[in-house]
Tab-separated table of C-alpha atoms in Angstrom:
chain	number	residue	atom	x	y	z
A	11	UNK	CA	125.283	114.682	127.787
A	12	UNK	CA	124.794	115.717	124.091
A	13	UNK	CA	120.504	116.547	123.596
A	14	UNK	CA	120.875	114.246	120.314
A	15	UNK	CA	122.103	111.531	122.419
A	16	UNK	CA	119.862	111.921	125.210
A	17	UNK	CA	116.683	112.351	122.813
A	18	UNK	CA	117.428	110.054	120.751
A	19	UNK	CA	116.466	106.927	122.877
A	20	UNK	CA	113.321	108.731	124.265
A	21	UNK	CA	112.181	109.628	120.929
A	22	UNK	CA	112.637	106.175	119.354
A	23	UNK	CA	110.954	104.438	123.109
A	24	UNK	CA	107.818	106.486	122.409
A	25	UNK	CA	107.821	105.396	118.636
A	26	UNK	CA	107.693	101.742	119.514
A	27	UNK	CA	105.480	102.075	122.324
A	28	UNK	CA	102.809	103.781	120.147
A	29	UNK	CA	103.983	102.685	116.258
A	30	UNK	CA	106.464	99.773	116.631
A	31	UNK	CA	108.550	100.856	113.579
A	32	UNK	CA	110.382	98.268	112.056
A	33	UNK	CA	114.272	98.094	110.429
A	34	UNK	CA	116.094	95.604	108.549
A	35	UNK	CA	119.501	96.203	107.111
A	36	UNK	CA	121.352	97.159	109.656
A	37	UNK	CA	124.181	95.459	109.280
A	38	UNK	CA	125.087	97.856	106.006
A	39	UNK	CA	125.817	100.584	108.128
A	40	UNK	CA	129.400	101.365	109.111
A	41	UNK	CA	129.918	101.505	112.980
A	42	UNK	CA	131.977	104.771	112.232
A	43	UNK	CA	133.528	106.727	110.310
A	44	UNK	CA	132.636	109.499	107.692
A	45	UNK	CA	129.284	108.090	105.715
A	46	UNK	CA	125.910	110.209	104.150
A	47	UNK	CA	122.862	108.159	104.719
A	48	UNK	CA	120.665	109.123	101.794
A	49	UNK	CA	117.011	108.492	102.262
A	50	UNK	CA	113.662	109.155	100.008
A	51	UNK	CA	111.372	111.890	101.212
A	52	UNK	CA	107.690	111.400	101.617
A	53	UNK	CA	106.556	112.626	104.749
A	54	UNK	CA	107.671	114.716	107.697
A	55	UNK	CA	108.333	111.422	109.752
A	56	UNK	CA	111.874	110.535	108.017
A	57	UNK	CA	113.465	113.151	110.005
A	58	UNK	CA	112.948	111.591	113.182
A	59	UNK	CA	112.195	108.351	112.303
A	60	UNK	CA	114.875	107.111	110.849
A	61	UNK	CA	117.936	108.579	112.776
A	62	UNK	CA	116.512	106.483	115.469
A	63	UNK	CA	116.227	103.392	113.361
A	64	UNK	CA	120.271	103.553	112.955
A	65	UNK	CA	122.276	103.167	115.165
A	66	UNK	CA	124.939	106.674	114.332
A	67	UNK	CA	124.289	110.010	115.381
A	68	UNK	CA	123.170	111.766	112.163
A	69	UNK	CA	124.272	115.082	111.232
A	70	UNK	CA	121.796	117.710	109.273
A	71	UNK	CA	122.281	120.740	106.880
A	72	UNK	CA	119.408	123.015	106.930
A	73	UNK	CA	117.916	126.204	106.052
A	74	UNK	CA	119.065	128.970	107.816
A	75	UNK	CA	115.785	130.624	108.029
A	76	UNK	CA	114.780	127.815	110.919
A	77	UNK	CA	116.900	129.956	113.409
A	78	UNK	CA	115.824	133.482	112.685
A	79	UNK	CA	113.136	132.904	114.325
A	80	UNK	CA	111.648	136.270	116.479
A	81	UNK	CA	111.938	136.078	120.437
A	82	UNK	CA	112.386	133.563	123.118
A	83	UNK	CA	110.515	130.916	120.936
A	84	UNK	CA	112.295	131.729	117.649
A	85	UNK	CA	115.485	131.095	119.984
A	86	UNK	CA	114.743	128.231	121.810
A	87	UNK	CA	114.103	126.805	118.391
A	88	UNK	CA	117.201	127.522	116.978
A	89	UNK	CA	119.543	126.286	120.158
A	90	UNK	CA	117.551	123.200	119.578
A	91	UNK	CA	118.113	122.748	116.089
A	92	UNK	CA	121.679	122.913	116.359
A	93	UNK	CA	121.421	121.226	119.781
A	94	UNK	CA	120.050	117.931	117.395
A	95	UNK	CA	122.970	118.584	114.768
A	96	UNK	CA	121.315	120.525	112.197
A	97	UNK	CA	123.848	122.907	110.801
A	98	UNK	CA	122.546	126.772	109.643
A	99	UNK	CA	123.120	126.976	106.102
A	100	UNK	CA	121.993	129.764	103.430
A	101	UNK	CA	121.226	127.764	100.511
A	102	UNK	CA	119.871	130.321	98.006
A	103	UNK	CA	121.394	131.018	94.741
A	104	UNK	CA	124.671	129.509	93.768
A	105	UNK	CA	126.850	130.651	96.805
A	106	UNK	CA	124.314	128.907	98.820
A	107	UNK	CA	124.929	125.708	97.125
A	108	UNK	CA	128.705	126.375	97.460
A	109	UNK	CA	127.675	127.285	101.400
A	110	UNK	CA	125.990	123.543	101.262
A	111	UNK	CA	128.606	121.809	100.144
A	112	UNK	CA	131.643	123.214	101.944
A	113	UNK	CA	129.751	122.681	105.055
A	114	UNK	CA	129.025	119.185	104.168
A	115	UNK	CA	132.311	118.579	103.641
A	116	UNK	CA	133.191	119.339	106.768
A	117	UNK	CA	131.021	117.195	109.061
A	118	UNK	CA	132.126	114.257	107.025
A	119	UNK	CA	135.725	115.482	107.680
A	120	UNK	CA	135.169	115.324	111.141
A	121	UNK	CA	134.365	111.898	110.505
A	122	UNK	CA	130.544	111.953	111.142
A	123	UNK	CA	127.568	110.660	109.296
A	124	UNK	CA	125.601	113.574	107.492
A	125	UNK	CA	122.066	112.828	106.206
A	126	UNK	CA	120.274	114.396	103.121
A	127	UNK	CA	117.683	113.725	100.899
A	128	UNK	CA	118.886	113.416	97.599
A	129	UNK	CA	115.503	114.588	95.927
A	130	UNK	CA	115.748	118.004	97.547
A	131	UNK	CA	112.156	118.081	99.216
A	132	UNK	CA	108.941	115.707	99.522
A	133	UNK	CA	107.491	114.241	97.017
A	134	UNK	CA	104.354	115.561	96.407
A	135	UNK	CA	102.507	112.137	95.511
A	136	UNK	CA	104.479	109.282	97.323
A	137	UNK	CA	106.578	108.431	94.040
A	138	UNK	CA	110.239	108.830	93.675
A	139	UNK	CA	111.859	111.907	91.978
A	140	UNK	CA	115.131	112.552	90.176
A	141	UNK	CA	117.731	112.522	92.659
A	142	UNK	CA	119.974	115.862	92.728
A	143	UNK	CA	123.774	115.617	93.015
A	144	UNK	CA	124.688	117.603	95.831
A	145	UNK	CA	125.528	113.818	97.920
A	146	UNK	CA	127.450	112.536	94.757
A	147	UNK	CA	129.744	115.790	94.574
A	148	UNK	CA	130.080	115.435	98.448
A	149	UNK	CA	130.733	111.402	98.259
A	150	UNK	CA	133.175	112.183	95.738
A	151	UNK	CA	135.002	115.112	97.746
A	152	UNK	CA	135.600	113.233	100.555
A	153	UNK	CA	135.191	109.602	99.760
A	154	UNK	CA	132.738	108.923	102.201
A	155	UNK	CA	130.180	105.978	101.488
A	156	UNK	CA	126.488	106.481	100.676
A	157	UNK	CA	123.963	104.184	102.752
A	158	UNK	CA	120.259	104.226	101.153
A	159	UNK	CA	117.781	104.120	103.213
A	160	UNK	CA	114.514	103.982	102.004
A	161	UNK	CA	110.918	104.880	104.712
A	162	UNK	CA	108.112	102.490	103.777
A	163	UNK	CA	105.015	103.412	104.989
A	164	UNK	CA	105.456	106.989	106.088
A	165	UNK	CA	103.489	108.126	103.061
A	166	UNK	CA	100.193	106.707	103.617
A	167	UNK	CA	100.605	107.311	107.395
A	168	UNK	CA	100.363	111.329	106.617
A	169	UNK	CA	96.781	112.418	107.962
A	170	UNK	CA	97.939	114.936	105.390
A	171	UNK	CA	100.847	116.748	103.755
A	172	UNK	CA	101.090	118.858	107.088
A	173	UNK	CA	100.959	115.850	109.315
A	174	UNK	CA	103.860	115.770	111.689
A	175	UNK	CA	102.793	112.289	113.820
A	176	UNK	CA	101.889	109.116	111.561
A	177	UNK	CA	98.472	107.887	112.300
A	178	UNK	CA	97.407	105.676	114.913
A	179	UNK	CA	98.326	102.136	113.668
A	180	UNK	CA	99.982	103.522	110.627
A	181	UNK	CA	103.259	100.537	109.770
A	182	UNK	CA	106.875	101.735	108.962
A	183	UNK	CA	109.785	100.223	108.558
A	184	UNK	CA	112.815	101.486	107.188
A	185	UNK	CA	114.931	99.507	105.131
A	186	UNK	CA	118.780	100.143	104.492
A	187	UNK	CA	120.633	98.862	101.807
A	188	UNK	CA	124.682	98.151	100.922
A	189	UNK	CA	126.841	101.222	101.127
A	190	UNK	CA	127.799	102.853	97.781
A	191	UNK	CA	131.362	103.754	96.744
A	192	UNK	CA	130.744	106.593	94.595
A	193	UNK	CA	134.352	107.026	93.604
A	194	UNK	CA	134.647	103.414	91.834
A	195	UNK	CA	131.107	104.071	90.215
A	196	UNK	CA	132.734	106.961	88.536
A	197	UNK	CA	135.751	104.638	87.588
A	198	UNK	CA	133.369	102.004	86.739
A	199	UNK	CA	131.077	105.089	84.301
A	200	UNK	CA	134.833	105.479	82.808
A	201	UNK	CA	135.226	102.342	81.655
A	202	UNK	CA	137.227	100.880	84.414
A	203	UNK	CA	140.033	103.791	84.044
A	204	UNK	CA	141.096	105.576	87.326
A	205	UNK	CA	141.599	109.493	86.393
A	206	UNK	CA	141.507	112.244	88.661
A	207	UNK	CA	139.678	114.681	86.185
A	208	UNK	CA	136.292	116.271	88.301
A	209	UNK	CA	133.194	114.010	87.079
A	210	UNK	CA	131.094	116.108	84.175
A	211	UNK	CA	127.578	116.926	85.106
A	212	UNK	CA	126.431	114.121	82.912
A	213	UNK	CA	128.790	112.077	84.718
A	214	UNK	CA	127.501	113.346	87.926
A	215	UNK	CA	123.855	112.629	86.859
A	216	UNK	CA	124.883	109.052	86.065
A	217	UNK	CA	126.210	108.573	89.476
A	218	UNK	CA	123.159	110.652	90.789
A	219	UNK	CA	120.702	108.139	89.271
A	220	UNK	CA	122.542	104.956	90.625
A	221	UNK	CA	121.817	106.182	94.076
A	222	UNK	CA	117.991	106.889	93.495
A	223	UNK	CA	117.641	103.643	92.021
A	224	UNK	CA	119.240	101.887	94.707
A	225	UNK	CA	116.950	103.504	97.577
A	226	UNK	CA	113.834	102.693	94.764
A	227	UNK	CA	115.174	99.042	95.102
A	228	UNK	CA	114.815	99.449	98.627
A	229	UNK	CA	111.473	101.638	98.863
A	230	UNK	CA	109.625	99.933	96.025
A	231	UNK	CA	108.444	103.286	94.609
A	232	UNK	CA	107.467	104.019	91.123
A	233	UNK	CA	110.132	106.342	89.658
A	234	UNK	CA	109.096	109.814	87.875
A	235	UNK	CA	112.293	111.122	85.659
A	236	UNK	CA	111.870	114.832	86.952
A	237	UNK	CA	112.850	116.819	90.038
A	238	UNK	CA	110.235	117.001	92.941
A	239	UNK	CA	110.660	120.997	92.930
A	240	UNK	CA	109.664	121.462	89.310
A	241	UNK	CA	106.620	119.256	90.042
A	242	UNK	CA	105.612	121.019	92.432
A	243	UNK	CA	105.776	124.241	91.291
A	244	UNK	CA	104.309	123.085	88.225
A	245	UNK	CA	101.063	121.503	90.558
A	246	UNK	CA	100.732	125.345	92.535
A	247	UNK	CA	100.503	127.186	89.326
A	248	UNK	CA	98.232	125.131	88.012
A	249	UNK	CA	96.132	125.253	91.269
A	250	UNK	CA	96.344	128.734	90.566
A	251	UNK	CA	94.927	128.989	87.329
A	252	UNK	CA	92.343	126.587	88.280
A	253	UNK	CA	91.639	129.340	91.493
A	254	UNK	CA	91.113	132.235	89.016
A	255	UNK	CA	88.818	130.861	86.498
A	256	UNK	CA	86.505	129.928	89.503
């Protein structure tokens, strides 16, 4: 048997036992078929929690450094990454993102569901970031769907930013919306005329901001017009200055 499919029905027994998670929505998702499920990012716990809140076996991309790991550990880590369907990829620089993409493209190919998180890495505060378009140029390569999903809860579950288990008594639920056709959005941004010319990167942000707002419909979050990563490199070197002075 598959470790993702054998996992996954341990993993989600011991959340309800101990957290009784909560979903509603499930009738958006498709039973099969190509589809990226495209959730916020607040906490560690999406990663787990949610592929066992839906009911498809979720493909990942993610940094290759997770399987360089040193020795038997660094190993056994690896074999289980990729034994859970997360897929090594470089993503540095601009032939990373190429890397990204291409290998996106070709777990939805295979007809799978891939999962990402459209604002690139946690938010630092709980609120919602700019969404990046690396699921819109992928929706629109391959015309698979986009589900939101949106983790309530997980946030103020963290013990802190480090936490990997929600607290004791902590409430989630994840929520799932309609799927998104990302292909007549862009027709629909055109004013209703079909053309196969490659969406512009304002055209791409458009499409890019429909998504985040439809997982903010879902999450409830307050929305901050700026990417996550800038934030937060913006919050360390100011940590930094404020380190010095003292």
């Amino acid at each position: 048997m598959h470790l993702y499919s054998a996992l996954q029905p341990i993993v989600k027994f011991l959340l309800t036992i101990v957290w009784r998670p909560t979903v509603s929505g499930l009738e958006n998702v498709p039973s099969s078929g190509r589809m990226i499920m495209a959730c916020n990012h607040v906490s560690a716990f999406e990663t787990y929690v949610v592929p066992c809140m839906i009911p498809r076996e979720i493909h990942w991309l993610g940094k290759d450094a997770l399987f360089k790991g040193k020795g038997l550990p660094g190993k056994f880590f690896a074999w289980l990454m990729r034994s859970v369907n997360v897929i090594p990829v470089d993503r540095s620089g601009q032939a990373g993102a190429s890397a990204a993409l291409n290998a996106g493209i070709a777990v939805l190919e295979g007809e799978h569901a891939l999962g990402v998180f459209p604002e690139g890495t946690r938010s630092p505060d709980g609120r919602m970031y700019r969404g990046k378009t690396g699921a819109i140029r992928l929706a629109l390569a391959t015309g698979a769907p986009i589900l939101p999903v949106a983790e309530i809860g997980a946030f103020e579950a963290q013990r802190s930013k480090k936490s990997i288990l929600p607290k004791l008594g902590a409430t989630l639920h994840t929520t799932i919306g309609p799927t998104l056709d990302m292909r007549a959005e862009l027709t629909r941004l055109r004013g209703g005329v079909s053309s196969n010319a490659p969406a512009s990167r304002d055209e791409l942000r458009a499409l890019a901001h429909i998504l985040m707002e439809a997982i903010r419909d879902l999450s409830g979050q307050e929305y901050v017009d700026e990417y996550a990563s800038e934030v937060k490199k913006s919050l360390k070197a100011s940590r930094a200055k404020a380190h010095e002075r003292v």
